[in-house]
Every structure is written in C-alpha cells, then in structure tokens.
Coordinates of C-alpha atoms and ligand atoms in Angstrom, one line a residue:
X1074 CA 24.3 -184.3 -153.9
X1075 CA 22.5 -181.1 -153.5
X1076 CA 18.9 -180.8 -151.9
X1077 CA 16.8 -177.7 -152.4
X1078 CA 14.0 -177.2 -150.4
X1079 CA 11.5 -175.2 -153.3
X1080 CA 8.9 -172.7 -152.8
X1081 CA 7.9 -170.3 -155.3
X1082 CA 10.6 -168.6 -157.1
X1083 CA 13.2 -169.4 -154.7
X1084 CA 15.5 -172.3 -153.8
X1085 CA 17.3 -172.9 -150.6
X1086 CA 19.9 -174.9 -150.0
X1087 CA 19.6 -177.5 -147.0
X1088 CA 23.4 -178.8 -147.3
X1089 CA 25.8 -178.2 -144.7
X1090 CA 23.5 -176.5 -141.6
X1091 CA 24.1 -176.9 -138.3
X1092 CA 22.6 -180.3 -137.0
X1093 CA 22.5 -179.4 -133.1
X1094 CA 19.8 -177.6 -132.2
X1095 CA 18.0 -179.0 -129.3
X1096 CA 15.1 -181.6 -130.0
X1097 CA 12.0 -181.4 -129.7
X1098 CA 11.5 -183.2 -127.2
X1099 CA 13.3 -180.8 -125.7
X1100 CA 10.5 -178.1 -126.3
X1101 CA 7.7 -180.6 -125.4
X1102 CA 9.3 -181.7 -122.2
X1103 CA 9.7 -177.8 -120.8
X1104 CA 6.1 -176.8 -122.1
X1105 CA 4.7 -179.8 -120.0
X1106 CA 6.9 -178.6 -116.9
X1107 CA 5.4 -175.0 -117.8
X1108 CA 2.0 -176.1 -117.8
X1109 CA 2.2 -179.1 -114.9
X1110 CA 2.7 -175.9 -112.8
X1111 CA 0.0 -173.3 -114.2
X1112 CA -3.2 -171.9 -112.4
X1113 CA -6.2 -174.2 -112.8
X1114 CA -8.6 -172.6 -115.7
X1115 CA -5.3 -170.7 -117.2
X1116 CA -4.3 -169.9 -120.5
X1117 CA -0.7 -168.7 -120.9
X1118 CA 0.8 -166.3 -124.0
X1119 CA 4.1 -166.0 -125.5
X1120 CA 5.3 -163.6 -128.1
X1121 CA 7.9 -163.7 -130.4
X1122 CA 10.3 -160.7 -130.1
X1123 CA 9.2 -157.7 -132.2
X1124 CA 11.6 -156.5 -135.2
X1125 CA 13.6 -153.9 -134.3
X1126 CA 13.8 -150.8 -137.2
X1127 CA 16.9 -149.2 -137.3
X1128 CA 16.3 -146.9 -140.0
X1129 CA 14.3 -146.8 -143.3
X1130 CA 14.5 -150.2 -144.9
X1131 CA 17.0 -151.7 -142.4
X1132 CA 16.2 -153.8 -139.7
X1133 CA 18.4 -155.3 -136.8
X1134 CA 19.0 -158.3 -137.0
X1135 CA 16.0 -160.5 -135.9
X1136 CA 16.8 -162.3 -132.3
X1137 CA 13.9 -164.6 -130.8
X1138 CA 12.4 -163.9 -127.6
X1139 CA 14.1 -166.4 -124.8
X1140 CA 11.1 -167.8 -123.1
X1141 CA 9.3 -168.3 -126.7
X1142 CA 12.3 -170.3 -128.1
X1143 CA 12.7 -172.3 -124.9
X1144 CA 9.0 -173.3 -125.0
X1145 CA 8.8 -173.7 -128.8
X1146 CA 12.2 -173.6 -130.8
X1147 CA 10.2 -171.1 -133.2
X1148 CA 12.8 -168.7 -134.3
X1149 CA 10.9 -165.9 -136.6
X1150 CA 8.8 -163.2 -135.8
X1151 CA 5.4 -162.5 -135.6
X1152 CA 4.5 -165.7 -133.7
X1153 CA 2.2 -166.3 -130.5
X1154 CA 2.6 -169.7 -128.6
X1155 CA -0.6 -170.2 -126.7
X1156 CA -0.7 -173.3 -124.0
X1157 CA -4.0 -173.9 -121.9
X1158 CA -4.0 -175.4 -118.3
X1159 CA -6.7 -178.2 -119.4
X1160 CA -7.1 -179.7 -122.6
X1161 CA -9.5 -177.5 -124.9
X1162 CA -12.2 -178.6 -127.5
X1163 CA -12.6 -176.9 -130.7
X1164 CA -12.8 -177.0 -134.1
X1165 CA -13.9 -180.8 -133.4
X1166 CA -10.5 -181.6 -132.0
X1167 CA -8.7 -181.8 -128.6
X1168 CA -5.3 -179.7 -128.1
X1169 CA -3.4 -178.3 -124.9
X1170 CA -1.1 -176.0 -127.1
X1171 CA -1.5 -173.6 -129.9
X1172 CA 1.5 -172.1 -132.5
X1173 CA 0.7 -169.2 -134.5
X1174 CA 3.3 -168.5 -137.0
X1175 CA 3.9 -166.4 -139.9
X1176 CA 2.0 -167.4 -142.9
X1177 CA 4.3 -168.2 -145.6
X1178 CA 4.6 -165.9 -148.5
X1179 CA 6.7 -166.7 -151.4
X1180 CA 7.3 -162.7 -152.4
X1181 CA 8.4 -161.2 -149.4
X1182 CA 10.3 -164.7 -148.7
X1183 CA 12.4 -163.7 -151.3
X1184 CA 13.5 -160.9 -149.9
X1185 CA 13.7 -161.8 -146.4
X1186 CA 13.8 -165.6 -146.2
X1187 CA 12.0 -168.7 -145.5
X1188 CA 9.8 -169.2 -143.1
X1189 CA 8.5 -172.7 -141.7
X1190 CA 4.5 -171.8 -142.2
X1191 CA 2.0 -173.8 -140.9
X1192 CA 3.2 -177.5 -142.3
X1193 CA 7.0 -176.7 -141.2
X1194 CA 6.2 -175.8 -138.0
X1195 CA 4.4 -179.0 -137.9
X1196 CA 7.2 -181.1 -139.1
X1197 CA 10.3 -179.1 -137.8
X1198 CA 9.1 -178.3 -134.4
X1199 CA 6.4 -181.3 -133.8
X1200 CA 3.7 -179.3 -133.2
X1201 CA 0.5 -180.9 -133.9
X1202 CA -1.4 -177.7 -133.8
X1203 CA -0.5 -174.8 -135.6
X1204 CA -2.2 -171.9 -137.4
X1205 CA -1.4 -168.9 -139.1
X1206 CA -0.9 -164.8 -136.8
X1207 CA -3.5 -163.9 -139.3
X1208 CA -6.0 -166.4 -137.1
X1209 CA -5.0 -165.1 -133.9
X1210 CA -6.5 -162.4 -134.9
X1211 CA -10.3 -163.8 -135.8
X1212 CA -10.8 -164.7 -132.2
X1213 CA -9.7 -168.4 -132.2
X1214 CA -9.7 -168.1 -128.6
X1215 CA -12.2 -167.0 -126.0
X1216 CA -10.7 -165.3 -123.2
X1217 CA -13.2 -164.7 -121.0
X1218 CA -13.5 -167.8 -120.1
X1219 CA -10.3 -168.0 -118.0
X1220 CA -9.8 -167.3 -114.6
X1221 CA -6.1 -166.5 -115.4
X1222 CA -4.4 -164.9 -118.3
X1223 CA -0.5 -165.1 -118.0
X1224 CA 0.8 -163.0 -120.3
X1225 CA 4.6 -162.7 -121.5
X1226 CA 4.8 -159.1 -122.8
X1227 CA 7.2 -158.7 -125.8
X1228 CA 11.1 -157.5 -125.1
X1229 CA 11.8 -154.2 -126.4
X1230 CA 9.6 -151.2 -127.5
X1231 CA 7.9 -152.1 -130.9
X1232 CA 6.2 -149.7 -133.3
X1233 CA 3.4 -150.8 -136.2
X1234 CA 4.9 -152.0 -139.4
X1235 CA 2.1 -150.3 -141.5
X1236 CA 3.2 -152.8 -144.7
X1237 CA 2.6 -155.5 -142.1
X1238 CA -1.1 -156.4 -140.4
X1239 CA 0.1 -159.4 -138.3
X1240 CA 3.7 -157.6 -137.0
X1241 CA 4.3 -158.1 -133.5
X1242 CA 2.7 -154.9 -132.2
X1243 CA -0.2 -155.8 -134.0
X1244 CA -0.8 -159.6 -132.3
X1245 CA 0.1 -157.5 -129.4
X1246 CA -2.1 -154.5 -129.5
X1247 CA -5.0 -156.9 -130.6
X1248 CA -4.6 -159.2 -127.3
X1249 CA -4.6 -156.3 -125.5
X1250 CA -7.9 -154.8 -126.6
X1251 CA -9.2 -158.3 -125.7
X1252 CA -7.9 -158.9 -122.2
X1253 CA -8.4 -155.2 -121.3
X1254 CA -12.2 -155.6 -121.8
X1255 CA -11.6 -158.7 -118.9
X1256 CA -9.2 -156.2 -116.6
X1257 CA -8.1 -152.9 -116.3
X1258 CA -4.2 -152.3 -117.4
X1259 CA -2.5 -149.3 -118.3
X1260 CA -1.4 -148.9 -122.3
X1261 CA 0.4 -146.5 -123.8
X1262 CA 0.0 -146.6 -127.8
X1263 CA 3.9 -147.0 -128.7
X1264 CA 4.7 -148.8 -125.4
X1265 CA 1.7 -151.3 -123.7
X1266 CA 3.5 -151.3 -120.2
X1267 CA 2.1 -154.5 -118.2
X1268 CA 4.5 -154.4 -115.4
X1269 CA 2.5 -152.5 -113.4
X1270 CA 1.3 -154.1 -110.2
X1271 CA -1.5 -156.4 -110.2
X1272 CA -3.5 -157.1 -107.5
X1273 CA -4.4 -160.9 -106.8
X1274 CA -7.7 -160.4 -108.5
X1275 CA -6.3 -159.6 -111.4
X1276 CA -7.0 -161.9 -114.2
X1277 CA -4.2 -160.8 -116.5
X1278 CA -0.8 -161.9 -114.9
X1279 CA 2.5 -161.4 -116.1
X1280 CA 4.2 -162.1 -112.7
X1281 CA 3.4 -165.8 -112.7
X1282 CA 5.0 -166.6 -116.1
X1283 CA 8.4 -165.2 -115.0
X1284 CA 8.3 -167.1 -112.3
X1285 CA 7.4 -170.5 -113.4
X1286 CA 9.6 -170.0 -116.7
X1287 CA 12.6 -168.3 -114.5
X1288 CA 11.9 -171.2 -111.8
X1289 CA 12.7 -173.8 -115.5
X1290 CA 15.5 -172.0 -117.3
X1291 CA 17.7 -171.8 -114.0
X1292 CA 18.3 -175.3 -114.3
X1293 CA 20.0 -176.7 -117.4
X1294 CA 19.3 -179.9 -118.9
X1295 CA 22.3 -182.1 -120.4
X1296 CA 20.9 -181.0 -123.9
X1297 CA 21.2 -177.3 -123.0
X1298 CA 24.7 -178.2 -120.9
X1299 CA 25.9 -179.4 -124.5
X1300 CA 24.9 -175.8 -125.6
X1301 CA 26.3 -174.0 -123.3
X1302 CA 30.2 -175.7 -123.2
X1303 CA 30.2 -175.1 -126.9
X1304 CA 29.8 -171.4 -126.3
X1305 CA 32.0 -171.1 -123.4
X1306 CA 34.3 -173.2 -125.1
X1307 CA 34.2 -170.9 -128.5
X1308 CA 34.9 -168.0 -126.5
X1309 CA 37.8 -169.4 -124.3
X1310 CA 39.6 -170.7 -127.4
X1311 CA 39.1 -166.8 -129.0
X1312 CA 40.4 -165.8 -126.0
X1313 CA 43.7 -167.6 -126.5
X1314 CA 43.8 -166.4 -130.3
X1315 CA 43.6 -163.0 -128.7
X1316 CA 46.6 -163.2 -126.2
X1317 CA 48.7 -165.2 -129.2
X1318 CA 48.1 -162.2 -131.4
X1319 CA 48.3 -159.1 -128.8
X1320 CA 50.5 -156.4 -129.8
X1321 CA 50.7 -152.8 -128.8
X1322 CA 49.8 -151.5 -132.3
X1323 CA 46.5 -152.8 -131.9
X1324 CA 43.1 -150.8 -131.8
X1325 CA 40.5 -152.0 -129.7
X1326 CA 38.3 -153.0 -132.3
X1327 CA 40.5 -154.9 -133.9
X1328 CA 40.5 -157.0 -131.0
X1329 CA 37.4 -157.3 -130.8
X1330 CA 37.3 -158.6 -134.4
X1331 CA 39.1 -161.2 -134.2
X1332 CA 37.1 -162.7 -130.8
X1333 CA 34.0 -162.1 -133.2
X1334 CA 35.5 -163.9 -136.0
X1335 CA 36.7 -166.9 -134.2
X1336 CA 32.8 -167.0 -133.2
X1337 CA 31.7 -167.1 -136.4
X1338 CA 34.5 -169.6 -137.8
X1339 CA 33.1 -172.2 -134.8
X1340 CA 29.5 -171.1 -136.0
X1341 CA 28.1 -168.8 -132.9
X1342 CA 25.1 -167.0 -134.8
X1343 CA 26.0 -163.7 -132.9
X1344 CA 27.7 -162.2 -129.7
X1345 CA 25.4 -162.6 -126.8
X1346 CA 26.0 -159.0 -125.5
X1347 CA 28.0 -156.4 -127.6
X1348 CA 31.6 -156.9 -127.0
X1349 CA 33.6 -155.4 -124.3
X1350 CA 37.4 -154.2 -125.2
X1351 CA 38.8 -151.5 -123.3
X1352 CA 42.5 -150.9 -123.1
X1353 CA 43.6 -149.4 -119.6
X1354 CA 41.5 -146.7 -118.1
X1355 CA 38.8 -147.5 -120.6
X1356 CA 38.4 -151.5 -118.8
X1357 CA 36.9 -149.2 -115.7
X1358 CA 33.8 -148.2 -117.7
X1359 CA 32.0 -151.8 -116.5
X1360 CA 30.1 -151.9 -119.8
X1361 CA 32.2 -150.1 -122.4
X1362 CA 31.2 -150.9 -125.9
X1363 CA 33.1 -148.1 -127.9
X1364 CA 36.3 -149.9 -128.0
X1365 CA 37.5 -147.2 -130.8
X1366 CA 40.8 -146.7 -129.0
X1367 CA 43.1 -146.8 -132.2
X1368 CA 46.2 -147.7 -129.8
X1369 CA 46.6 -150.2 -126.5
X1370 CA 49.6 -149.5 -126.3
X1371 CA 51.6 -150.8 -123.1
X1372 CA 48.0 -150.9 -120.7
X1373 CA 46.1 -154.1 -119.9
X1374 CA 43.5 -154.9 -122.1
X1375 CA 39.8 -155.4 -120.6
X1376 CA 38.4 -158.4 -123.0
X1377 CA 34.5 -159.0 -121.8
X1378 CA 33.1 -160.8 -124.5
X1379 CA 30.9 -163.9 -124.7
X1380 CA 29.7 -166.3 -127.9
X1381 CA 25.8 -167.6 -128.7
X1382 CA 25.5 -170.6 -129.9
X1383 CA 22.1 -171.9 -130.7
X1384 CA 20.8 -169.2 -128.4
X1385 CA 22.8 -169.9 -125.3
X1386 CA 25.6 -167.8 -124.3
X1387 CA 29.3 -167.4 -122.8
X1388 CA 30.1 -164.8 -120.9
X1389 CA 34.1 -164.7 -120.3
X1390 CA 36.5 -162.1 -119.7
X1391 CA 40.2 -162.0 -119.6
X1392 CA 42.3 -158.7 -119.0
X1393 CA 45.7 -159.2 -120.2
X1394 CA 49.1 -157.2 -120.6
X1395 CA 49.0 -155.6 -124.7
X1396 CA 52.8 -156.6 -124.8
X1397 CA 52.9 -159.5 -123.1
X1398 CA 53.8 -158.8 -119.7
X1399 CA 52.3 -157.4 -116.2
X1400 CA 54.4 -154.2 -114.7
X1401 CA 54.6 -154.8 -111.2
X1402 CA 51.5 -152.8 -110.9
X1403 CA 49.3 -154.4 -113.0
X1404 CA 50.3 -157.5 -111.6
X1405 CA 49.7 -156.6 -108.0
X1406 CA 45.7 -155.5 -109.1
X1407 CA 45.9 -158.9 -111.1
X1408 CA 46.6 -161.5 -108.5
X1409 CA 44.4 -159.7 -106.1
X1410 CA 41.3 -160.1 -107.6
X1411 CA 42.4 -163.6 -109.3
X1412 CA 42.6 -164.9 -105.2
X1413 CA 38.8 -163.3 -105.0
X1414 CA 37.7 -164.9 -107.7
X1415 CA 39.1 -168.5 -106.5
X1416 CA 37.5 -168.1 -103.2
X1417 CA 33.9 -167.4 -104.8
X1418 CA 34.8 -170.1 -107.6
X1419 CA 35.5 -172.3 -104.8
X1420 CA 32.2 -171.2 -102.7
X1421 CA 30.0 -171.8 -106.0
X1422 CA 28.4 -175.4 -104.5
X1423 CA 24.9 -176.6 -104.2
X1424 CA 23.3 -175.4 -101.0
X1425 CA 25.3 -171.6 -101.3
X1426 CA 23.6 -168.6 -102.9
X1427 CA 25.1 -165.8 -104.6
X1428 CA 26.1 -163.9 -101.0
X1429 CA 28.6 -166.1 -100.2
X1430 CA 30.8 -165.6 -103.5
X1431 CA 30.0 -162.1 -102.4
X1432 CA 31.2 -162.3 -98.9
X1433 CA 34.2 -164.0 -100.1
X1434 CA 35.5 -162.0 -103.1
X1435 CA 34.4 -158.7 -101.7
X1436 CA 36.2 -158.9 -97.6
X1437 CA 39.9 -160.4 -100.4
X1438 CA 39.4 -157.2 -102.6
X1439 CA 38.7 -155.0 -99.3
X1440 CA 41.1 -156.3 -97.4
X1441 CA 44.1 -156.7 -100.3
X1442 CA 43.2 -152.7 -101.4
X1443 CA 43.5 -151.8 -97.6
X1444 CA 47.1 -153.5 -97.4
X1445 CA 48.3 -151.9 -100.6
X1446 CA 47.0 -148.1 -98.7
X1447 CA 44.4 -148.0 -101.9
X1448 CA 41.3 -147.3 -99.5
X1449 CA 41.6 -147.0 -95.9
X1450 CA 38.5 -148.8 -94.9
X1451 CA 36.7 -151.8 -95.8
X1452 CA 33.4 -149.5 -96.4
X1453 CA 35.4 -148.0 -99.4
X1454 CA 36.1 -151.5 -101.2
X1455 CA 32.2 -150.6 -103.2
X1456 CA 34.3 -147.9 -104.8
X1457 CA 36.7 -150.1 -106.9
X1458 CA 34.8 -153.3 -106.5
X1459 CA 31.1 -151.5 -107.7
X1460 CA 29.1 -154.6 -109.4
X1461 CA 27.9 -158.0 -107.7
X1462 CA 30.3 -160.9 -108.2
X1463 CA 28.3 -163.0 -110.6
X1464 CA 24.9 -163.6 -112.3
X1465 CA 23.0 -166.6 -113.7
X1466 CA 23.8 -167.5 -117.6
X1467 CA 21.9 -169.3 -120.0
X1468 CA 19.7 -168.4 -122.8
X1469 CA 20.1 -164.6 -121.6
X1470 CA 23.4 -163.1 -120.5
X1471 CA 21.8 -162.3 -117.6
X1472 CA 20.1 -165.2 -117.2
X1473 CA 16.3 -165.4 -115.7
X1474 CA 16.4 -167.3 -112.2
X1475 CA 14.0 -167.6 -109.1
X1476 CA 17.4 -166.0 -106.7
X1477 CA 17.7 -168.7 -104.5
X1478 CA 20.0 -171.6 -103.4
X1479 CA 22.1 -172.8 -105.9
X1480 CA 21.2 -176.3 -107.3
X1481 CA 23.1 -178.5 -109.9
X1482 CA 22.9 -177.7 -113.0
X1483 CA 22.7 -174.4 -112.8
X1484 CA 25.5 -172.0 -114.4
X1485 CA 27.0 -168.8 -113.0
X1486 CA 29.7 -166.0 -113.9
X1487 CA 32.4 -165.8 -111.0
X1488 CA 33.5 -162.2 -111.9
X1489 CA 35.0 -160.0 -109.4
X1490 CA 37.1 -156.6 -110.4
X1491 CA 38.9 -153.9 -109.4
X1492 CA 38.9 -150.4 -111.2
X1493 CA 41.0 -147.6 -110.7
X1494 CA 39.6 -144.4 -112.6
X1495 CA 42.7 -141.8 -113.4
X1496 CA 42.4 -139.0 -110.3
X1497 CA 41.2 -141.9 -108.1
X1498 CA 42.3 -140.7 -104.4
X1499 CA 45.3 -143.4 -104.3
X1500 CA 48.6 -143.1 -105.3
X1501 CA 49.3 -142.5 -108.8
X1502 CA 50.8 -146.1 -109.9
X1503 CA 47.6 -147.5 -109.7
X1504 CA 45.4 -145.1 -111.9
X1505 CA 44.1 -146.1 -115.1
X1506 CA 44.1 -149.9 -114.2
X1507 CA 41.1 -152.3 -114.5
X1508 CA 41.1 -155.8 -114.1
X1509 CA 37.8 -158.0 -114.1
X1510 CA 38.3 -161.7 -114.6
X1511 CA 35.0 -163.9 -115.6
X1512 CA 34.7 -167.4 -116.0
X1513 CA 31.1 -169.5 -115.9
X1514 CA 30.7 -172.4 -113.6
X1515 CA 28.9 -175.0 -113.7
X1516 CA 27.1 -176.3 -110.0
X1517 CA 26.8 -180.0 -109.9
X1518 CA 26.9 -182.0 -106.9
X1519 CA 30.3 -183.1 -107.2
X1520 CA 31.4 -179.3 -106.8
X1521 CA 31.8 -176.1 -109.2
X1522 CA 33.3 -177.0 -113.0
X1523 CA 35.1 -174.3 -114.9
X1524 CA 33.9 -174.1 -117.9
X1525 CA 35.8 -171.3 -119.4
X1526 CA 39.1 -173.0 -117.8
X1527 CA 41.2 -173.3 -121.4
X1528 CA 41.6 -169.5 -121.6
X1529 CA 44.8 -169.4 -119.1
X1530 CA 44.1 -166.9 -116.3
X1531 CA 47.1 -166.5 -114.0
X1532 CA 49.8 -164.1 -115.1
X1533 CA 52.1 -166.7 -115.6
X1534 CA 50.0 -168.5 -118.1
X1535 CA 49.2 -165.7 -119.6
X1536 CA 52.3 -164.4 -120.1
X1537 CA 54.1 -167.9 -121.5
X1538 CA 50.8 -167.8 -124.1
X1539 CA 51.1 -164.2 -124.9
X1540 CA 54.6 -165.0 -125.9
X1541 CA 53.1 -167.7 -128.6
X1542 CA 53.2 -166.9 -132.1
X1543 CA 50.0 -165.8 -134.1
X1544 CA 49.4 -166.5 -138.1
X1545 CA 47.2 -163.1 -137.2
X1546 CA 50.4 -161.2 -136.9
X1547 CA 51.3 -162.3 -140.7
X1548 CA 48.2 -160.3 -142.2
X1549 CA 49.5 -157.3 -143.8
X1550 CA 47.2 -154.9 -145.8
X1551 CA 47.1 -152.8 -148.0
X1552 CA 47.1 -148.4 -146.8
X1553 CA 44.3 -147.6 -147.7
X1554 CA 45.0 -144.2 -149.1
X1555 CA 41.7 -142.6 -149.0
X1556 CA 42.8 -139.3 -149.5
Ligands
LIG2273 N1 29.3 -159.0 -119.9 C1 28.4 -158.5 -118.9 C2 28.6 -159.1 -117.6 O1 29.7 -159.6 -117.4 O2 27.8 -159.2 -116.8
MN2274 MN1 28.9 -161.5 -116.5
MN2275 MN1 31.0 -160.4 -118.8

C-alpha cells in the first residue's frame, strides 16, 4: 500500500524511510539540560547552518548545524530555535521555547523539497510552539529585556540569497542589528565575526553556549550510542570489503568508492569528513583528500574514512598492504604503532584524560623509532608522530567537549601514526611509508569498548582477510574509448 503525503502539485512517497532517528524526547530532554543550566533572565539562539553556493544554481548539499539538530532534530535551513531561561508570556500564551522554520511553499518545494512548516514541525518534532523565519523577523521577541543573549553564530561563511528574504544571513544579519543596538560587536558584512572577546559585561555571549552544549554532547546517551555503533559499524564492515577487494591495479579513488558505496547501501546519508585514501607516501599528508593516484601499486594504502548516520559519525582508519602482504618494512612501522595504539586503547578509562593516551603512544613510537636508528632522540619522535593521539567523536568528527576527565559514555579515536616523507633523514627503506591506525572507543565504567573492532587490525588478520575473495573483483567494464 502506498501513502503519499500531498501538498500542492507534488506527492511524496512516505514508504520505506528510515525509522531510527532519535525521539523526541530525545530533543526535549537535552533542551531541558540546556536550559536547567542557562544564566537567570537569558535567552539563548540557534541557527540552522547557512546553504552553501558552489556555483550558479548549484548548491552543496544542505548539512544541519550540530548544536541546532541536537536541540531540535530540525534538519532544513533557514531555521532559528529560540529557548528562554524562564517561561515567557505572549500572545496570551505561556512557552519556554520557540521554532522558526521555513514557511512552506508548494513552488519552490517542487524544486527543492518538502519541508515540515509550521504544523510538521509541530507534529514531527513535538514542538508546541512554532512560527514561521518570516516572524522572526517582525520582532516577536524583545531583546532588551535580557540580561544575557547566548548566541550560536552560524558554521561557515554565508552570503545573501537575493531570491531569498528569510536565508540564513538574513535571520542572521537581522539579530544582529538588534543585539548590536544592546552591545557593541564587531561585523563585517560578508562575515559577522562574534568570536571576538567579550568582557563579563557583555550581554551578547557566544562563549556560554559552547560550553553548556559542549559540556552535553560529550556524553552520549544510549539513544545516540545506538547511533553511533551503527556508523562505526558501517564503516568497519566497508573496511573489510576494502581489504577483500584490494589489488594493485587500483586507483585511489576507486577505493574510496567502494567505502562510500557500502555507506550508502547500509543508508549513511553522507561521509562525515571527506574521505582519506592515500597509497604510500601520499598516507603522510595527515589529511589527504586528492586520492587521484591512478595506481597503488605494491605500497600500503592509508584508508581514513568514517560513515554518518543520522548525523553521528565514524571515524576509522586502516592502512593495509595493496597486494596483500606487509614487506618487512612496512610491517616493522605497522606493529610499532599498533603496540602504541593498544597502550592508549588500554589507558582510555574513566578518570584518564587525553594526556595519558598521549604519554603512552607517544614514549612506544619514540622509543621503537630510536631502536630501529629512525631518530636519535626522543625530542624528534613529533617529526613522524606530528598530530595528538585522539579526539572526541559524535555529532562532529571532531567532536565538541569541555577537555576534561574522561567519563562513561563518552567516545574517542585512539589514533597514533608514524610517517616517513621520501628524503626523510633515515635510511632509505623506510621512506614513503605511512601508517595511522584509528579505531573509536567507547568509555564506560567497565573499561574502554572497541567499537570499530570487526575491521581486523594486526597484520596477520589482515593479511588472512586480504587473501579473501571479493564479488568486487568480478566487475569488468566496458573501455571507455573516449577518443
Ligand atoms: N579523519 C580525521 C581524523 O582522524 O581526525
Ligand atoms: Mn580521527
Ligand atoms: Mn580519521
């Protein structure tokens, strides 16, 4: 049976979508946490991300602000969340909260999709009160009278969509010219900058949201947990596909494809950081996104790549040998910074902080490249060890946190790596190999879980998997002939 949601011209389909997003409860729950812990006589401001233009009349691809769909669940553009310390009185009603979303419109709909409106933000999200961008901007609220005015500045730089009179730069520009009549910030037309620093006075604040929100989103619920294994888990199985199909003859990119397509065939909605494939000397630039090698060849392949599902992402990386097995080399560089990685895996426990997975990967790296004559003191380890061992994951990559203790349910990358650019002042062998392995913990009080533990990651593993067949490896086409 087929059920259409109808509106104007246009009929969707409401079959076969995804039936695990978080609740929302969820929402409600985390905008009562937000607002439990906000100044007295506060109101606090969310915007949606801003559209990106790439050129003319293409777009990127929308992607929601993190701290708007965390509070909210609101995925479109163009939309303000508004929450108030105290309970305010207007319009003869009470309300704590206010969503502004886009105002439906049936023509431009057409062209680039539904959108929930007033009554579907109602029913789809639970808010109960909900108005259209277009009232944001006939001063619905009165700003002046609050001592505090956190603000959540827009990701990105955003321009004015001249076709559009509610786009994000123009919620934006329009709070701005309110709150700046309250408090002095700088504003550049193209690029308001709020991150300059604000002295206590100050009744505009953008410092206090990050905190409280960052102080939140560290710590994962079982709802988000649910989230998050499913993207870890999509990206360890691609990661298996990957060494089962691995030949020499393959380019880069075509690795890369088939991590994004097993993505896509489990449902992840996008990557959650452009993909990383770089085949020997190319794995030592740390955030290599070319991957337009046409060849790998005999190297080992850097694979950094990470699935989003429902917003939340994976963050995994596996370096493996193209045809199937380590040279004595590469293995060497392997196992070395596979026993650093262990030791900070095994340090990842409530009550630690980030500097002891440092201390513990970084003095195995320093140590192992002084025993194998690559540096000849402990101070040069930074060389071919450059980046910190790990960083928070969630809803971001690089996940917002408040940098302290570790607590459970939290989740980390464990990812140490050793790079050897060609001409490095070392013997020769070692040139052009890079090696970074990644996996993302979970901290709970029983002690760290590996999350990304189906994608294999000693050689031994990965060399009996490698060995696997592929049905990849059976897809011949066509030359294309283009000359
Ligand atoms: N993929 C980026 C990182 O590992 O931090
Ligand atoms: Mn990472
Ligand atoms: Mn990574």
């Amino acid at each position: 049976m087929w059920s259409y949601l109808l509106w104007g011209q246009v009929a969707l389909s409401q079959d076969h979508l995804p039936t695990d997003y978080l609740p929302h409860i969820f929402h409600k729950e985390r905008r009562e946490q937000f607002r439990a812990l906000m100044p007295p006589n506060s109101v606090a401001i969310f915007f949606s991300n801003p559209v990106q233009n790439r050129s003319n009349d293409v777009d990127y691809k929308f992607h929601q602000d993190p701290n708007l769909y965390y509070l909210s669940g609101y995925t479109e553009p163009n939309g303000i969340l508004v929450l108030f310390s105290e309970p305010q009185f207007n319009d003869g009603g009470q309300y704590k909260e206010i969503l502004f979303v886009q105002a439906r419109d049936p023509k431009l709909e057409q062209w680039t999709g539904y959108r929930l409106g007033t009554m579907g933000a109602k029913e789809k999200l639970g808010f109960e009160y909900v108005l259209t961008a277009q009232e944001f901007l006939q001063g619905k609220i009165d700003y002046s009278k609050f001592n505090k005015i956190l603000l959540s500045k827009p990701n990105g730089a955003f321009t004015d969509n001249v076709n559009d009179s509610t786009d994000s730069y123009d919620l934006f520009e329009y709070l701005l010219g309110k709150v700046n009549s309250l408090n002095s910030i700088r504003k550049t037309d193209s690029n308001p900058d709020l991150n300059q620093p604000q002295n206590s006075n100050s009744r505009v604040d953008t410092k206090v949201t990050r905190e409280i929100v960052a102080g939140l989103r560290e710590i994962k619920t079982e709802d988000e947990m649910q989230l998050m294994r499913k993207a870890i888990k999509i990206a360890a199985v691609a990661q298996c596909e990957v060494m089962k199909a691995m030949h020499s003859n393959m380019s880069e990119s075509e690795i890369q494809g088939i991590h994004e397509y097993i993505y896509k065939k489990y449902g992840s909605e996008a990557v959650a950081y452009p993909s990383i494939v770089g085949a020997g000397a190319n794995g030592c630039v740390l955030h290599y996104i070319e991957n337009n090698k046409t060849r790998v060849g005999n190297d080992l392949v850097l694979m950094d790549i990470g699935a989003e599902y429902h917003g939340y992402s994976a963050d995994v990386t596996r370096t493996i040998p193209a045809n199937g097995s380590f040279t004595e080399a590469q293995r060497t560089i392997y196992n070395l910074v596979l026993k650093a990685q262990n030791a900070a895996i095994t340090d990842a426990v409530v009550g630690n902080d980030f500097s002891n997975l440092e201390n513990a990967s970084r003095s195995i790296i320093n140590k192992g490249l002084m025993e194998l004559d690559i540096i000849r003191s402990e101070e040069e380890g930074r060389k071919y060890y450059p980046h910190s061992v790990g960083h928070y994951l969630g809803l971001d990559v690089h996940d917002v946190s408040l940098k302290g203790k570790f607590k459970p349910n939290m989740v980390i990358t464990v990812e140490p790596g050793i790079y050897i650019p060609e001409g490095s002042d070392c013997d020769p062998k070692w040139h052009g190999i890079a090696v970074r392995i990644e996996d993302d913990i979970h901290i709970t009080e029983k002690g760290p879980i590996n999350l990304s533990i189906d994608a294999p990651r000693t050689v031994k593993e990965i060399e009996e998997l490698m060995k696997q067949s592929s049905v990849l490896n059976q897809l011949i086409l066509p030359n294309l002939n283009t000359n």
